Tab-separated table of C-alpha atoms in Angstrom:
chain	number	residue	atom	x	y	z
Y	288	MET	CA	29.695	-5.641	-4.112
Y	289	ASN	CA	27.019	-3.161	-3.663
Y	290	CYS	CA	27.458	-0.161	-1.836
Y	291	LEU	CA	25.011	-0.720	1.174
Y	292	LEU	CA	26.241	-4.642	1.624
Y	293	LYS	CA	29.597	-2.755	1.814
Y	294	GLN	CA	28.190	0.151	4.826
Y	295	ILE	CA	26.596	-2.736	6.628
Y	296	ILE	CA	29.410	-5.855	6.754
Y	297	ASP	CA	31.915	-2.551	7.774
Y	298	ALA	CA	29.567	-1.380	10.366
Y	299	ILE	CA	29.202	-5.498	11.636
Y	300	ASP	CA	33.246	-5.511	11.585
Y	301	HIS	CA	33.214	-2.565	13.705
Y	302	VAL	CA	30.732	-2.852	16.325
Y	303	GLY	CA	32.222	-6.296	17.101
Y	304	SER	CA	34.010	-4.561	19.879
Y	305	SER	CA	30.991	-2.465	21.446
Y	306	TYR	CA	29.348	-2.919	24.334
Y	307	HIS	CA	26.027	-3.383	22.600
Y	308	GLN	CA	27.154	-4.656	19.048
Y	309	LEU	CA	23.782	-3.977	17.157
Y	310	VAL	CA	23.546	-2.726	13.986
Y	311	LEU	CA	20.682	-0.695	13.206
Y	312	VAL	CA	19.801	-0.530	8.901
Y	313	VAL	CA	17.301	1.904	8.687
Y	314	GLY	CA	15.384	2.921	5.786
Y	315	PRO	CA	11.392	3.041	5.090
Y	316	PHE	CA	9.637	0.169	3.520
Y	317	GLY	CA	10.775	-1.034	-0.016
Y	318	THR	CA	13.991	0.539	0.298
Y	319	GLY	CA	16.073	-2.888	0.039
Y	320	LYS	CA	17.098	-3.531	3.660
Y	321	ALA	CA	15.827	-6.976	3.283
Y	322	THR	CA	17.575	-7.823	0.499
Y	323	ALA	CA	20.513	-7.025	1.548
Y	324	LEU	CA	20.205	-8.901	4.798
Y	325	LYS	CA	19.394	-11.939	2.737
Y	326	GLU	CA	22.802	-11.450	0.630
Y	327	ILE	CA	24.888	-11.112	3.454
Y	328	ALA	CA	23.182	-14.229	4.697
Y	329	GLU	CA	24.328	-16.092	2.042
Y	330	GLN	CA	27.660	-15.078	2.012
Y	331	ARG	CA	29.262	-15.093	5.514
Y	332	ASN	CA	26.723	-17.740	5.850
Y	333	TYR	CA	25.118	-15.223	8.939
Y	334	PRO	CA	21.492	-17.113	10.632
Y	335	TYR	CA	18.500	-14.867	8.977
Y	336	ILE	CA	15.346	-14.472	11.569
Y	337	ASP	CA	11.262	-12.888	10.203
Y	338	VAL	CA	11.223	-11.835	13.280
Y	339	SER	CA	7.590	-11.227	13.044
Y	340	LEU	CA	7.207	-14.654	11.634
Y	341	GLU	CA	9.304	-16.218	14.480
Y	342	LEU	CA	7.771	-14.866	17.136
Y	343	SER	CA	3.707	-14.399	16.476
Y	344	ARG	CA	4.789	-18.615	16.337
Y	345	ALA	CA	6.389	-18.627	19.569
Y	346	LEU	CA	3.203	-16.552	20.898
Y	347	LEU	CA	0.934	-18.619	19.854
Y	348	GLU	CA	0.733	-20.507	23.203
Y	349	PHE	CA	0.464	-17.937	25.565
Y	350	THR	CA	-2.856	-15.929	26.161
Y	351	GLN	CA	-2.735	-12.105	25.557
Y	352	VAL	CA	-2.060	-11.222	28.754
Y	353	GLN	CA	1.079	-13.793	29.227
Y	354	ARG	CA	1.962	-12.649	25.838
Y	355	SER	CA	3.634	-9.401	26.939
Y	356	LEU	CA	5.479	-11.089	29.812
Y	357	TYR	CA	6.871	-13.969	27.588
Y	358	ALA	CA	7.861	-11.980	24.384
Y	359	PRO	CA	11.467	-10.405	26.250
Y	360	ARG	CA	12.375	-14.180	26.640
Y	361	LEU	CA	11.206	-15.705	23.670
Y	362	MET	CA	13.478	-13.163	21.657
Y	363	GLU	CA	16.072	-14.169	23.563
Y	364	ASP	CA	15.414	-17.533	22.758
Y	365	ILE	CA	14.775	-17.113	18.855
Y	366	ILE	CA	18.549	-15.671	19.096
Y	367	SER	CA	19.665	-18.021	20.570
Y	368	GLN	CA	18.636	-21.183	19.053
Y	369	ALA	CA	19.553	-19.447	15.363
Y	370	GLY	CA	23.583	-19.711	17.038
Y	371	GLY	CA	26.638	-17.589	15.563
Y	372	SER	CA	28.264	-14.980	16.260
Y	373	CYS	CA	26.260	-12.394	13.969
Y	374	ILE	CA	22.440	-12.509	13.149
Y	375	LEU	CA	19.945	-10.868	11.109
Y	376	LEU	CA	16.971	-9.523	11.834
Y	377	ASP	CA	14.087	-8.727	9.385
Y	378	ASN	CA	10.507	-7.560	9.669
Y	379	LEU	CA	10.834	-6.093	13.496
Y	380	GLY	CA	6.997	-5.367	13.070
Y	381	LEU	CA	5.945	-7.612	15.725
Y	382	LEU	CA	7.559	-5.693	18.146
Y	383	PHE	CA	6.332	-2.754	18.044
Y	384	GLU	CA	2.904	-4.041	18.423
Y	385	PRO	CA	1.105	-2.165	21.583
Y	386	SER	CA	0.022	-5.115	23.541
Y	387	LEU	CA	3.430	-6.517	23.917
Y	388	ARG	CA	4.417	-3.468	25.796
Y	389	LEU	CA	8.352	-3.980	24.577
Y	390	ASP	CA	10.375	-0.912	24.307
Y	391	PRO	CA	11.586	-2.362	20.648
Y	392	LEU	CA	15.533	-0.814	20.932
Y	393	ARG	CA	16.002	-1.384	24.446
Y	394	LEU	CA	15.080	-4.945	23.572
Y	395	LEU	CA	17.334	-5.168	20.586
Y	396	LYS	CA	20.318	-3.735	22.727
Y	397	GLN	CA	19.832	-6.043	25.742
Y	398	LEU	CA	20.218	-9.093	23.040
Y	399	SER	CA	23.116	-7.965	21.256
Y	400	ARG	CA	25.030	-7.314	24.662
Y	401	ARG	CA	26.692	-11.429	23.766
Y	402	ARG	CA	26.388	-11.293	19.948
Y	403	THR	CA	26.285	-8.950	17.453
Y	404	LEU	CA	22.415	-8.153	15.589
Y	405	VAL	CA	22.027	-6.358	12.523
Y	406	ALA	CA	18.559	-5.211	11.862
Y	407	ALA	CA	16.528	-4.017	9.531
Y	408	TRP	CA	14.673	-1.004	11.129
Y	409	ASP	CA	11.566	0.163	9.181
Y	410	GLY	CA	11.845	4.084	9.465
Y	411	SER	CA	13.404	7.348	9.377
Y	412	ILE	CA	16.370	9.107	11.148
Y	413	LYS	CA	14.891	13.062	11.555
Y	414	GLU	CA	17.007	15.871	13.648
Y	415	GLY	CA	19.142	13.027	15.540
Y	416	ARG	CA	16.317	10.673	16.349
Y	417	LEU	CA	15.567	6.761	15.055
Y	418	LEU	CA	12.190	6.759	14.245
Y	419	TYR	CA	9.527	4.101	13.581
Y	420	ALA	CA	5.716	5.056	12.131
Y	421	GLU	CA	4.318	8.615	12.266
Y	422	PRO	CA	3.161	10.380	15.422
Y	423	GLY	CA	-0.415	9.575	16.122
Y	424	HIS	CA	0.307	6.042	15.227
Y	425	PRO	CA	-0.376	3.492	17.858
Y	426	GLU	CA	3.327	1.948	16.777
Y	427	TYR	CA	5.136	5.476	16.593
Y	428	ARG	CA	8.055	5.194	18.604
Y	429	ALA	CA	11.324	7.894	18.478
Y	430	TYR	CA	14.873	7.676	19.825
Y	431	PRO	CA	17.817	9.873	20.429
Y	432	LEU	CA	20.578	8.239	19.103
Y	433	GLU	CA	23.166	7.575	21.363
Y	434	GLY	CA	26.048	5.105	20.058
Y	435	GLU	CA	24.011	2.879	18.065
Y	436	SER	CA	25.631	2.107	14.602
Y	437	VAL	CA	23.734	3.199	12.042
Y	438	VAL	CA	23.242	2.539	8.384
Y	439	PHE	CA	20.883	4.520	7.311
Y	440	ILE	CA	19.318	4.652	2.980
Y	441	GLU	CA	17.589	7.896	2.316
Y	442	THR	CA	14.681	7.507	0.227
Y	443	GLU	CA	16.085	8.294	-3.153
Y	444	GLY	CA	17.877	5.702	-1.785
Y	445	GLU	CA	21.278	7.195	-1.785
Y	446	GLN	CA	22.874	5.526	1.037
Y	447	ARG	CA	25.475	6.928	3.715
Y	448	GLU	CA	26.714	5.803	7.138
Y	449	GLY	CA	24.977	7.069	9.569
Y	450	VAL	CA	25.462	8.269	13.427
Y	451	GLU	CA	27.626	6.802	15.650
Y	452	SER	CA	27.775	9.194	18.314
């Protein structure tokens, strides 16, 4: 089994007893996060959700103003409809859309209280902070790591089990 797959599966098995059952697979775009999640979905029969695709479909019927109000509930519905004790989430980009006024990490934590979520996070970790986008970009976010279970993919392709503080 590939090292990244093993790290993700180990993190899934470990996080099941946590208050927030969230595993973040963190790395820049194109580092194999989606491929790994799809393979785990196939191996373990876990639902795989393209978040941007499914959430954008759900938001179509709402006005721009309504979208920011309904997005969290729609995400809960999408995840609940997928069923299963562990759900794999990919393409989170829409959660960072400024007009939706979401706090993506807080939303993922809330959604992971009843089931294990594994989320592919296109970003990095620097100085103990989880980053999305670059400073100055409208979607930029920086979060201090506070107990999150993280599998970090370094840009050179090396993986290391991440930060559980």
